[in-house]
Coordinates of C-alpha atoms in Angstrom, one line a residue:
Chain A
M18 CA 12.9 -5.4 -24.1
S19 CA 12.6 -8.1 -21.4
T20 CA 12.7 -11.7 -22.5
T21 CA 9.6 -13.8 -22.0
Q22 CA 11.6 -16.0 -19.6
H23 CA 12.6 -13.1 -17.5
L24 CA 9.0 -11.8 -17.4
Q25 CA 7.7 -15.2 -16.4
D26 CA 10.3 -15.4 -13.6
F27 CA 9.4 -11.9 -12.6
V28 CA 5.7 -12.7 -12.4
T29 CA 6.3 -15.9 -10.4
Q30 CA 8.4 -13.9 -7.9
V31 CA 5.8 -11.2 -7.7
R32 CA 3.2 -13.8 -6.8
R33 CA 5.4 -15.1 -4.0
D34 CA 5.9 -11.5 -2.8
I35 CA 2.1 -10.9 -2.8
L36 CA 1.4 -14.1 -0.9
R37 CA 4.1 -13.6 1.6
Q38 CA 3.2 -9.9 2.3
V39 CA -0.4 -10.6 3.0
H40 CA 0.4 -13.8 5.0
Q41 CA 2.9 -12.1 7.3
V42 CA 0.3 -9.5 8.5
N43 CA -2.7 -11.8 8.0
S44 CA -4.4 -9.0 6.0
G45 CA -4.5 -7.4 2.6
H46 CA -5.9 -8.3 -0.8
P47 CA -4.2 -11.3 -2.6
G48 CA -7.0 -12.1 -5.1
G49 CA -6.9 -9.0 -7.3
S50 CA -3.1 -8.6 -6.7
L51 CA -2.5 -12.0 -8.2
G52 CA -4.8 -11.3 -11.0
C53 CA -2.8 -8.3 -12.1
A54 CA 0.7 -9.7 -11.5
E55 CA 1.3 -10.1 -15.3
Y56 CA -0.1 -6.6 -16.1
F57 CA 2.1 -4.9 -13.6
S58 CA 5.2 -6.9 -14.6
V59 CA 4.8 -6.2 -18.3
L60 CA 4.1 -2.5 -17.7
Y61 CA 7.1 -1.9 -15.4
Q62 CA 9.5 -4.3 -17.0
D63 CA 8.7 -3.8 -20.6
V64 CA 6.4 -1.0 -21.6
M65 CA 6.7 2.1 -19.6
E66 CA 9.6 4.5 -19.9
Y67 CA 10.5 5.9 -16.5
S68 CA 13.4 6.9 -14.3
K69 CA 14.3 4.9 -11.3
N70 CA 15.3 8.1 -9.5
F71 CA 11.8 8.9 -8.5
D72 CA 10.6 12.4 -8.9
M73 CA 7.0 13.3 -8.2
D74 CA 6.6 15.5 -11.3
G75 CA 7.7 12.7 -13.6
K76 CA 8.4 15.0 -16.5
N77 CA 9.5 13.2 -19.7
E78 CA 8.5 9.8 -18.2
D79 CA 5.5 7.6 -18.6
L80 CA 3.4 7.6 -15.4
F81 CA 1.2 5.0 -13.8
F82 CA -1.8 5.5 -11.4
L83 CA -3.4 2.7 -9.5
S84 CA -7.0 3.5 -8.7
N85 CA -8.0 0.3 -7.0
G86 CA -5.4 0.8 -4.3
H87 CA -6.3 -2.4 -2.3
I88 CA -4.1 -4.4 -4.7
S89 CA -1.1 -2.7 -3.2
P90 CA 0.8 -6.0 -2.7
V91 CA 1.3 -6.4 -6.4
F92 CA 2.2 -2.7 -6.8
Y93 CA 4.7 -2.8 -4.0
S94 CA 6.3 -6.0 -5.2
V95 CA 6.7 -4.7 -8.8
L96 CA 7.9 -1.2 -7.7
S97 CA 10.5 -2.7 -5.4
R98 CA 11.7 -5.2 -7.9
S99 CA 11.8 -2.5 -10.6
G100 CA 14.3 -0.6 -8.4
F101 CA 12.2 2.1 -6.7
F102 CA 12.9 0.9 -3.2
P103 CA 14.6 -2.0 -1.5
V104 CA 12.9 -5.3 -1.9
E105 CA 13.6 -5.9 1.8
E106 CA 11.1 -3.2 2.6
L107 CA 8.2 -5.6 1.6
K108 CA 8.7 -7.0 5.1
T109 CA 7.1 -3.9 6.5
F110 CA 3.8 -4.1 4.5
R111 CA 0.9 -3.0 6.6
K112 CA 3.0 -2.7 9.8
I113 CA 3.4 0.3 12.0
D114 CA 5.9 3.0 10.9
S115 CA 6.0 1.6 7.3
R116 CA 6.0 3.4 4.0
L117 CA 4.0 0.4 2.7
Q118 CA 0.6 1.4 4.0
G119 CA -2.4 -0.9 3.5
H120 CA -3.4 1.2 0.6
P121 CA -0.7 3.1 -1.4
T122 CA 0.0 6.7 -0.4
T123 CA 2.4 9.5 -1.1
H124 CA 2.1 10.5 2.5
E125 CA 5.0 8.4 3.7
G126 CA 7.2 9.2 0.7
L127 CA 7.4 5.8 -0.9
P128 CA 9.1 6.2 -4.3
G129 CA 6.9 5.2 -7.2
I130 CA 3.6 6.4 -5.7
R131 CA 2.2 9.6 -7.0
I132 CA -1.3 9.6 -5.5
A133 CA -3.1 8.0 -2.6
S134 CA -5.8 5.5 -3.5
G135 CA -8.0 3.1 -1.7
S136 CA -11.3 5.0 -1.5
L137 CA -12.4 3.8 -4.9
G138 CA -13.3 5.6 -8.0
Q139 CA -10.9 8.5 -7.9
G140 CA -7.9 7.3 -10.0
M141 CA -9.4 8.0 -13.4
S142 CA -9.8 11.7 -12.6
V143 CA -6.3 11.9 -11.3
A144 CA -4.9 10.2 -14.4
I145 CA -6.8 12.6 -16.6
G146 CA -5.3 15.5 -14.7
A147 CA -1.8 14.2 -15.1
A148 CA -2.5 13.6 -18.8
L149 CA -3.6 17.2 -19.2
T150 CA -0.5 18.5 -17.5
K151 CA 1.6 16.3 -19.9
K152 CA 0.0 18.1 -22.8
L153 CA 0.5 21.5 -21.3
N154 CA 4.2 20.6 -20.7
K155 CA 4.5 19.4 -24.3
D156 CA 5.6 16.1 -22.9
S157 CA 4.7 13.2 -25.3
H158 CA 4.9 10.5 -22.6
L159 CA 1.8 8.6 -21.7
I160 CA -0.4 8.1 -18.6
Y161 CA -1.3 4.5 -17.7
S162 CA -3.9 3.7 -15.1
L163 CA -5.5 0.6 -13.6
H164 CA -9.1 0.3 -12.2
G165 CA -11.1 -2.5 -10.8
D166 CA -14.2 -3.5 -12.6
G167 CA -16.3 -3.4 -9.5
E168 CA -14.8 0.1 -8.9
L169 CA -16.7 1.3 -12.0
Q170 CA -19.8 1.2 -9.8
E171 CA -18.5 4.5 -8.3
G172 CA -20.1 7.4 -10.1
Q173 CA -17.0 9.6 -10.3
N174 CA -15.6 7.2 -12.9
W175 CA -18.4 8.1 -15.3
E176 CA -17.8 11.8 -14.8
A177 CA -14.2 11.1 -15.7
I178 CA -15.0 8.8 -18.5
L179 CA -17.3 11.4 -20.0
Y180 CA -14.7 14.1 -19.6
A181 CA -11.9 12.1 -21.2
G182 CA -14.0 11.0 -24.1
S183 CA -15.7 14.3 -24.8
K184 CA -12.5 16.3 -24.5
G185 CA -10.3 13.9 -26.3
V186 CA -7.7 13.1 -23.7
D187 CA -5.7 10.9 -26.0
N188 CA -2.5 10.4 -24.0
L189 CA -4.2 8.1 -21.5
I190 CA -4.3 4.3 -21.5
A191 CA -6.7 3.1 -18.8
T192 CA -7.0 -0.6 -18.1
I193 CA -9.9 -2.2 -16.3
D194 CA -9.1 -5.3 -14.3
Y195 CA -12.1 -7.2 -15.6
N196 CA -12.2 -10.2 -13.3
K197 CA -16.0 -9.9 -12.8
K198 CA -15.7 -10.3 -9.1
Q199 CA -15.9 -8.0 -6.1
I200 CA -16.1 -8.5 -2.3
D201 CA -19.7 -9.6 -2.1
G202 CA -19.5 -11.9 -5.1
A203 CA -19.8 -11.7 -8.9
T204 CA -20.3 -8.2 -10.3
D205 CA -23.2 -9.7 -12.2
D206 CA -24.9 -10.4 -8.8
V207 CA -23.8 -7.3 -7.0
L208 CA -24.5 -4.7 -9.6
P209 CA -24.1 -5.8 -13.2
L210 CA -21.8 -3.6 -15.3
G211 CA -23.5 -4.5 -18.5
N212 CA -21.7 -4.2 -21.8
L213 CA -18.5 -2.4 -20.8
K214 CA -17.2 -2.2 -24.4
K215 CA -20.4 -0.5 -25.6
K216 CA -20.4 1.8 -22.6
F217 CA -16.9 3.0 -23.2
E218 CA -17.5 3.3 -26.9
A219 CA -20.6 5.4 -26.2
F220 CA -18.4 7.7 -24.2
D221 CA -16.1 8.0 -27.2
W222 CA -13.2 5.8 -26.0
K223 CA -11.2 3.4 -28.1
V224 CA -11.7 0.0 -26.6
I225 CA -9.3 -2.9 -26.7
E226 CA -10.7 -6.2 -25.5
L227 CA -8.0 -8.3 -23.9
K228 CA -9.4 -11.8 -23.3
A229 CA -6.2 -13.3 -22.0
G230 CA -5.4 -10.8 -19.3
N231 CA -3.0 -13.2 -17.5
D232 CA -1.0 -14.0 -20.6
I233 CA 2.3 -12.0 -20.8
A234 CA 2.4 -11.9 -24.6
A235 CA -1.2 -10.9 -24.9
I236 CA -0.9 -8.1 -22.4
K237 CA 2.2 -6.9 -24.2
G238 CA 0.3 -7.0 -27.5
A239 CA -2.7 -5.1 -26.0
L240 CA -0.5 -2.4 -24.5
E241 CA 1.4 -1.9 -27.7
E242 CA -1.8 -1.7 -29.6
A243 CA -3.1 0.8 -27.1
K244 CA 0.1 2.9 -27.6
G245 CA -0.6 2.9 -31.3
L246 CA -4.0 4.3 -30.7
T247 CA -2.9 7.3 -28.6
G248 CA -2.7 10.8 -30.1
K249 CA -5.8 10.3 -32.1
K250 CA -8.2 12.5 -30.1
Q251 CA -9.6 9.6 -28.1
P252 CA -8.7 8.0 -24.8
V253 CA -7.9 4.3 -24.8
V254 CA -9.2 1.6 -22.5
I255 CA -8.2 -2.0 -22.3
L256 CA -10.8 -4.3 -20.9
M257 CA -8.4 -6.9 -19.4
E258 CA -10.1 -10.1 -18.5
T259 CA -8.2 -11.6 -15.6
E260 CA -8.6 -14.4 -13.2
M261 CA -8.7 -13.3 -9.5
G262 CA -6.1 -15.3 -7.6
N263 CA -4.3 -16.3 -10.7
G264 CA -1.4 -18.7 -10.3
V265 CA -2.6 -20.3 -7.1
D266 CA -5.1 -23.1 -7.9
F267 CA -7.2 -22.8 -4.8
M268 CA -7.6 -19.1 -5.1
M269 CA -8.8 -19.1 -8.6
G270 CA -12.4 -19.2 -9.8
T271 CA -13.8 -17.6 -6.6
H272 CA -14.1 -14.1 -5.0
A273 CA -13.2 -15.6 -1.6
W274 CA -9.6 -14.4 -1.7
H275 CA -10.4 -10.8 -2.6
G276 CA -9.5 -9.6 0.9
K277 CA -8.3 -12.7 2.8
A278 CA -4.8 -13.8 3.7
P279 CA -3.7 -17.4 3.5
N280 CA -2.8 -19.3 6.7
D281 CA 0.5 -21.1 7.1
E282 CA -0.6 -24.2 5.3
Q283 CA -2.3 -22.4 2.5
L284 CA 0.8 -20.2 2.0
E285 CA 3.0 -23.3 1.8
K286 CA 0.8 -24.8 -0.8
A287 CA 0.5 -21.5 -2.8
L288 CA 4.3 -21.0 -2.7
S289 CA 4.9 -24.5 -3.8
Q290 CA 3.0 -23.8 -7.0
N291 CA 5.3 -20.7 -7.6
P292 CA 8.9 -21.7 -6.9
E293 CA 11.3 -18.9 -6.0
T294 CA 12.9 -17.3 -9.1
L295 CA 14.5 -14.0 -8.4
G296 CA 15.1 -14.5 -4.6
D297 CA 12.6 -13.9 -1.8
Y298 CA 12.9 -10.8 0.3
Chain B
M22 CA -10.9 54.5 17.4
K23 CA -9.6 54.0 13.9
I24 CA -12.3 54.4 11.3
Y25 CA -12.2 52.4 8.1
K26 CA -13.5 53.8 4.9
N27 CA -15.6 51.7 2.5
T28 CA -14.3 52.5 -0.9
G29 CA -17.4 51.0 -2.5
N30 CA -19.4 47.8 -2.2
I31 CA -18.1 45.0 -4.4
D32 CA -18.2 41.3 -4.1
T33 CA -15.4 39.2 -2.8
R34 CA -15.7 36.7 -5.7
S35 CA -14.7 39.6 -8.0
G36 CA -11.5 39.9 -6.0
F37 CA -10.9 36.2 -6.7
G38 CA -11.5 36.8 -10.4
A39 CA -9.1 39.8 -10.5
G40 CA -6.5 37.9 -8.6
L41 CA -6.8 34.9 -10.9
A42 CA -6.6 37.1 -13.9
E43 CA -3.4 38.6 -12.6
L44 CA -1.9 35.2 -11.9
G45 CA -2.7 34.2 -15.4
K46 CA -0.3 36.9 -16.6
S47 CA 2.3 36.4 -13.9
N48 CA 2.5 32.7 -13.3
P49 CA 2.4 30.3 -16.3
D50 CA 2.0 27.3 -14.0
V51 CA -1.4 28.5 -12.8
V52 CA -4.3 26.6 -14.3
A53 CA -8.0 27.1 -13.6
L54 CA -10.8 24.5 -13.5
C55 CA -14.4 25.3 -13.2
A56 CA -17.6 23.2 -12.8
D57 CA -20.0 25.2 -14.9
L58 CA -20.0 28.3 -12.8
T59 CA -17.4 30.4 -14.7
G60 CA -19.4 33.6 -14.5
S61 CA -20.5 33.2 -10.9
L62 CA -16.9 32.6 -9.9
K63 CA -15.7 35.6 -12.0
M64 CA -13.2 33.3 -13.9
D65 CA -14.1 34.8 -17.3
E66 CA -11.0 37.0 -17.7
F67 CA -8.6 34.2 -17.0
K68 CA -10.6 31.9 -19.3
D69 CA -10.6 34.5 -22.1
N70 CA -6.9 35.4 -21.8
H71 CA -5.6 31.9 -21.3
P72 CA -8.0 29.4 -22.9
E73 CA -5.3 26.7 -23.0
R74 CA -4.9 26.9 -19.2
F75 CA -8.7 26.9 -18.4
F76 CA -10.5 23.7 -18.0
Q77 CA -14.3 23.6 -18.2
I78 CA -15.1 20.3 -16.3
G79 CA -18.8 20.5 -16.5
I80 CA -21.2 19.8 -13.6
A81 CA -18.9 17.1 -12.1
E82 CA -17.1 18.4 -9.0
A83 CA -15.7 15.1 -7.9
N84 CA -14.0 14.7 -11.3
M85 CA -12.8 18.4 -11.0
I86 CA -11.0 17.8 -7.7
G87 CA -9.4 14.6 -9.0
I88 CA -8.2 16.2 -12.2
A89 CA -6.8 19.1 -10.2
A90 CA -4.9 16.7 -8.0
G91 CA -3.5 15.0 -11.1
M92 CA -2.6 18.2 -12.7
T93 CA -0.2 19.1 -9.9
I94 CA 2.0 16.1 -11.0
G95 CA 4.2 17.9 -13.5
G96 CA 4.2 21.2 -11.7
K97 CA 0.9 22.9 -12.5
I98 CA -0.9 24.9 -9.8
P99 CA -4.6 24.2 -10.2
F100 CA -7.3 26.6 -8.9
T101 CA -10.7 25.0 -8.8
G102 CA -13.8 27.2 -8.8
T103 CA -17.4 26.4 -7.8
F104 CA -19.8 27.2 -4.9
A105 CA -18.6 26.5 -1.4
N106 CA -21.2 23.8 -1.0
F107 CA -20.0 21.9 -4.1
S108 CA -16.3 22.7 -3.3
T109 CA -16.4 20.9 0.1
G110 CA -19.3 18.8 1.3
R111 CA -20.0 17.3 -2.2
V112 CA -16.4 16.3 -2.7
Y113 CA -15.1 15.7 0.8
D114 CA -13.6 12.3 0.1
Q115 CA -12.0 13.4 -3.1
I116 CA -10.3 16.3 -1.3
R117 CA -9.4 14.1 1.7
Q118 CA -7.7 11.3 -0.3
S119 CA -6.6 12.8 -3.6
V120 CA -5.6 16.3 -2.3
A121 CA -5.0 16.5 1.4
Y122 CA -3.7 13.0 2.2
S123 CA -1.8 13.0 -1.1
G124 CA -0.3 16.4 -0.3
K125 CA -1.2 18.0 -3.6
N126 CA -0.8 21.7 -4.4
V127 CA -4.5 22.4 -5.2
K128 CA -6.2 25.6 -4.5
I129 CA -9.9 25.0 -3.8
C130 CA -11.6 28.3 -4.4
A131 CA -15.1 28.6 -3.1
S132 CA -17.7 31.3 -3.7
H133 CA -21.3 31.8 -2.4
A134 CA -20.4 30.6 1.1
G135 CA -22.8 31.0 3.9
L136 CA -26.2 32.6 4.3
T137 CA -25.4 35.6 2.1
L138 CA -25.8 33.5 -1.0
G139 CA -29.4 34.5 -0.3
E140 CA -32.4 33.4 -2.3
D141 CA -31.2 30.0 -3.5
G142 CA -31.6 28.8 0.1
A143 CA -30.2 26.1 2.3
T144 CA -29.3 23.6 -0.4
H145 CA -26.6 26.0 -1.5
Q146 CA -25.8 27.9 1.7
I147 CA -23.1 25.8 3.3
L148 CA -22.4 26.7 6.9
E149 CA -20.2 23.7 7.6
D150 CA -17.4 24.1 5.1
L151 CA -14.8 25.7 7.4
G152 CA -15.2 22.9 9.8
L153 CA -15.0 20.2 7.1
M154 CA -11.8 21.8 5.7
K155 CA -10.1 22.7 8.9
M156 CA -10.3 19.1 10.1
L157 CA -8.3 17.9 7.1
P158 CA -4.6 17.5 8.1
G159 CA -2.4 19.8 6.2
M160 CA -5.2 21.9 4.8
T161 CA -4.8 25.7 5.0
V162 CA -8.2 27.4 5.4
I163 CA -8.7 31.0 4.4
N164 CA -11.9 33.1 4.6
T165 CA -11.4 36.6 3.2
C166 CA -13.3 39.7 4.2
D167 CA -13.5 42.0 1.2
Y168 CA -12.5 42.4 -2.5
N169 CA -9.0 43.7 -1.9
Q170 CA -8.2 41.0 0.6
T171 CA -9.6 38.2 -1.6
K172 CA -7.5 39.4 -4.5
A173 CA -4.4 39.6 -2.3
A174 CA -5.1 36.1 -0.9
T175 CA -5.6 34.6 -4.4
L176 CA -2.1 35.9 -5.3
A177 CA -0.6 34.7 -2.1
I178 CA -1.9 31.1 -2.2
A179 CA -0.3 30.6 -5.6
E180 CA 3.1 31.2 -3.9
Y181 CA 2.4 28.8 -1.1
E182 CA 3.1 25.1 -1.7
G183 CA 0.3 22.9 -0.4
P184 CA -3.5 22.5 -0.4
V185 CA -5.5 25.5 0.4
Y186 CA -9.3 26.2 0.9
L187 CA -10.1 29.8 0.0
R188 CA -13.6 30.9 0.9
F189 CA -15.4 34.0 -0.3
G190 CA -18.9 35.1 -1.2
R191 CA -21.6 36.3 -3.5
P192 CA -22.9 39.7 -2.3
K193 CA -21.5 43.1 -2.8
V194 CA -20.0 44.1 0.5
A195 CA -17.8 46.9 1.9
N196 CA -14.3 47.1 0.5
F197 CA -12.1 48.6 3.1
T198 CA -8.7 46.8 3.4
P199 CA -5.8 48.4 1.5
E200 CA -5.5 47.7 -2.2
D201 CA -1.8 47.1 -2.0
Q202 CA -1.9 44.9 1.1
K203 CA 0.6 42.1 1.5
F204 CA -1.4 38.9 2.3
E205 CA 0.4 36.8 4.9
I206 CA -1.1 33.4 5.3
G207 CA -1.7 32.6 9.0
K208 CA -1.2 36.2 10.2
A209 CA -4.0 38.0 12.0
V210 CA -4.7 41.6 11.0
H211 CA -5.3 44.1 13.8
L212 CA -8.0 46.5 12.7
T213 CA -8.7 48.5 15.9
E214 CA -7.0 48.9 19.3
G215 CA -9.3 48.4 22.3
N216 CA -9.2 47.4 25.9
D217 CA -12.6 46.2 26.9
V218 CA -13.4 43.3 24.5
T219 CA -11.7 41.5 21.6
I220 CA -13.8 40.9 18.5
I221 CA -12.3 38.2 16.3
A222 CA -14.1 38.0 13.0
T223 CA -13.6 36.3 9.6
G224 CA -15.1 36.8 6.1
H225 CA -18.1 39.1 5.6
L226 CA -18.4 39.6 9.4
V227 CA -15.2 41.6 9.7
W228 CA -16.9 44.7 8.4
E229 CA -19.8 44.0 10.7
A230 CA -17.3 43.8 13.5
L231 CA -16.0 47.2 12.6
E232 CA -19.5 48.6 12.6
A233 CA -20.1 47.0 16.0
A234 CA -16.9 48.6 17.3
K235 CA -18.3 52.0 16.3
I236 CA -21.6 51.4 18.1
L237 CA -19.7 50.1 21.2
D238 CA -17.4 53.1 21.0
E239 CA -20.4 55.4 21.2
K240 CA -21.4 53.5 24.4
G241 CA -17.9 54.0 25.9
I242 CA -16.8 50.5 25.2
S243 CA -13.4 50.1 23.4
A244 CA -13.3 47.0 21.2
E245 CA -10.2 45.5 19.6
V246 CA -11.2 44.1 16.2
I247 CA -9.0 41.4 14.7
N248 CA -9.5 40.1 11.2
I249 CA -8.7 36.4 11.1
H250 CA -8.5 35.6 7.4
T251 CA -6.6 32.4 8.0
I252 CA -8.6 30.0 10.2
K253 CA -6.0 27.4 9.9
P254 CA -3.2 27.8 10.8
L255 CA -4.6 30.1 13.4
D256 CA -2.6 33.1 14.6
E257 CA -2.8 32.1 18.3
T258 CA -0.1 34.5 19.3
A259 CA -2.1 37.5 18.2
I260 CA -5.3 36.2 19.6
L261 CA -3.9 35.4 23.0
K262 CA -2.1 38.8 23.2
S263 CA -5.3 40.6 22.6
I264 CA -7.4 38.6 25.0
R265 CA -4.8 38.8 27.8
K266 CA -5.4 42.5 27.5
T267 CA -9.2 42.6 27.1
K268 CA -10.0 39.5 29.1
C269 CA -13.0 38.5 26.9
V270 CA -13.8 37.8 23.3
V271 CA -16.6 37.6 20.7
T272 CA -16.0 35.5 17.7
A273 CA -17.9 36.2 14.5
E274 CA -18.3 34.2 11.4
E275 CA -20.9 33.3 8.7
H276 CA -20.8 29.6 9.7
N277 CA -22.1 27.1 12.2
F278 CA -20.6 27.6 15.7
L279 CA -19.8 23.9 15.5
G280 CA -16.5 23.5 13.6
G281 CA -15.9 27.2 12.8
L282 CA -13.5 29.9 13.8
G283 CA -15.1 30.3 17.2
E284 CA -14.3 26.7 18.2
S285 CA -10.7 27.1 17.1
V286 CA -10.4 30.3 19.3
A287 CA -12.1 28.5 22.2
R288 CA -9.5 25.7 22.0
T289 CA -6.7 28.2 22.0
L290 CA -8.1 29.9 25.1
T291 CA -8.8 26.7 26.9
L292 CA -5.3 25.5 26.4
N293 CA -3.6 28.8 27.2
H294 CA -5.7 31.4 28.8
P295 CA -9.3 30.6 29.7
A296 CA -11.5 33.6 29.2
P297 CA -15.3 34.3 28.5
Q298 CA -16.2 33.9 24.9
E299 CA -19.5 34.6 23.0
F300 CA -20.2 33.2 19.5
V301 CA -21.7 35.1 16.7
A302 CA -22.4 32.2 14.3
T303 CA -25.4 30.1 13.2
N304 CA -26.7 27.9 15.9
D305 CA -26.5 24.4 14.4
T306 CA -29.1 25.1 11.8
F307 CA -29.6 25.2 8.1
G308 CA -30.3 28.5 6.3
E309 CA -33.2 29.5 4.2
S310 CA -34.1 31.6 1.2
G311 CA -34.2 35.4 1.6
E312 CA -32.3 38.6 1.0
P313 CA -28.8 38.4 2.4
L314 CA -29.1 41.3 4.8
M315 CA -32.4 40.1 6.2
L316 CA -30.9 36.6 6.6
L317 CA -27.9 37.9 8.5
D318 CA -30.3 39.8 10.8
K319 CA -32.6 36.8 11.3
Y320 CA -29.7 34.5 12.1
G321 CA -27.9 37.0 14.3
L322 CA -24.8 37.6 12.1
N323 CA -24.5 41.3 11.9
A324 CA -23.2 44.4 13.8
K325 CA -26.2 44.4 16.0
A326 CA -25.7 40.8 17.1
I327 CA -21.9 41.4 17.6
T328 CA -22.6 44.5 19.7
E329 CA -25.1 42.5 21.9
K330 CA -22.7 39.7 22.4
A331 CA -19.8 42.1 23.2
E332 CA -21.9 43.7 25.9
A333 CA -22.9 40.3 27.3
V334 CA -19.4 38.9 27.3
I335 CA -18.0 41.9 29.1
L336 CA -20.5 41.2 31.9
R337 CA -19.0 37.7 32.3
K338 CA -15.5 39.0 33.0
E339 CA -14.4 38.3 36.5

């Protein structure tokens, strides 16, 4: 178990990594990445059981699938700082000949990535598939997945949500990054998602509402609760309410930083709010 | 010329079903997924014998492709089954990102391809699937010609690591390839030796090509018939060797001429050995309802059409 101090330091460093990655190539998605820094940190530093010697099949390990692949900066930062590949490699984010593509991929052989994502709405199905194989292999480890809330507008999700609920895929813990924002604005303005809790429950899922989705202890609590609900013939979803751009004051409370990189001055300001903890790459 | 015997009309999809049933016994890693077309795809035997390895996904093809991609993680070999239209066009992006780009060992098995699906009409008669699939980097594309070959191909693709599109069909057609054949992915099968024209055919039109060769033989024209069951990777060596000898070619497929086998052959010729080519394929059109044989005749996809194109292409030789 990681200490709270370690996790806080880890999150702060991940935020720096996110900001510096997108700044150095003037592209990428800082908003959603920052909003999920705590989730990824808790998951990889505290909750999941996995081997750092990456193996695609991941037998006897917990596996994670990122469906909203555009928040790759947070994924790359946490994977590298969890030992999957050298932290130095974050320098290559979105550059030519890099394993750190704009959206995560298996194609370049980056350890820690098990599926390409970016075209939205596909990760839930993939996570279900991996969960079914775990059952066939009599492997009691769990599948974790993360999805954007706006991403739920993609119809494939609902095919997958129906399947997992109807067929009782109960070794799956999906989390929705419920920041209520997407590129064009608030999800309520673009295409309202309605009552997500009721929707998932209507599809026979167990629903955990996590109101403090940027609070380390609360995330830990929700994931532990979710683990306790697995193996009971129902899939589990955590509706994790996050703040897009969390940890950088001028990026919070707006969708403006969904897919925009900070300039030099903005970077400086953002980094000053998140002093170096574990060492910059 | 060598004459092939039809041992009895049977559908290619039954060859898939038989192959899958055999894999069920021989390979514990094989799993099967179906989108509410178990009977049409002849997956019942696998389903009945291995219910724990059969996944009824419902009418949700996008989810099926994604689940199949996920199931490879942990060592399973998923075979998905639905109609060709719903196996490709409907789920192109899922195949592109979750299967092809992700390099997953998924076998996309597609029945009811082409016009010979018949009465259901154009909504179901995909004539673009070979093109869609062959354009995906890393995708192996196979279109088998009869029951025996489809069964052999089904067994062979389980042994091959990587994404595969296996296309077959609905109608009962001639079964003429050997029951005990070894299916080699990417290897052309020479069916007849000839000097005047090469006929390169795939899928249901291979038998039609053999029938055409008989008609041509009676007219004193010797046709070399090559069965290209693997459209990608294409056996360019075999194709070029034959065309260097005959100096002209007819390609035949139950598919649009855009994006199909014919275009792959044309590229091979243009780069290596330019020669006259005629296309037996649909002409950038949708299909329509009707009896399969009548449709093949109306759209020029049978022995008669191949014969005419062979005679025409011979006249174009220098």
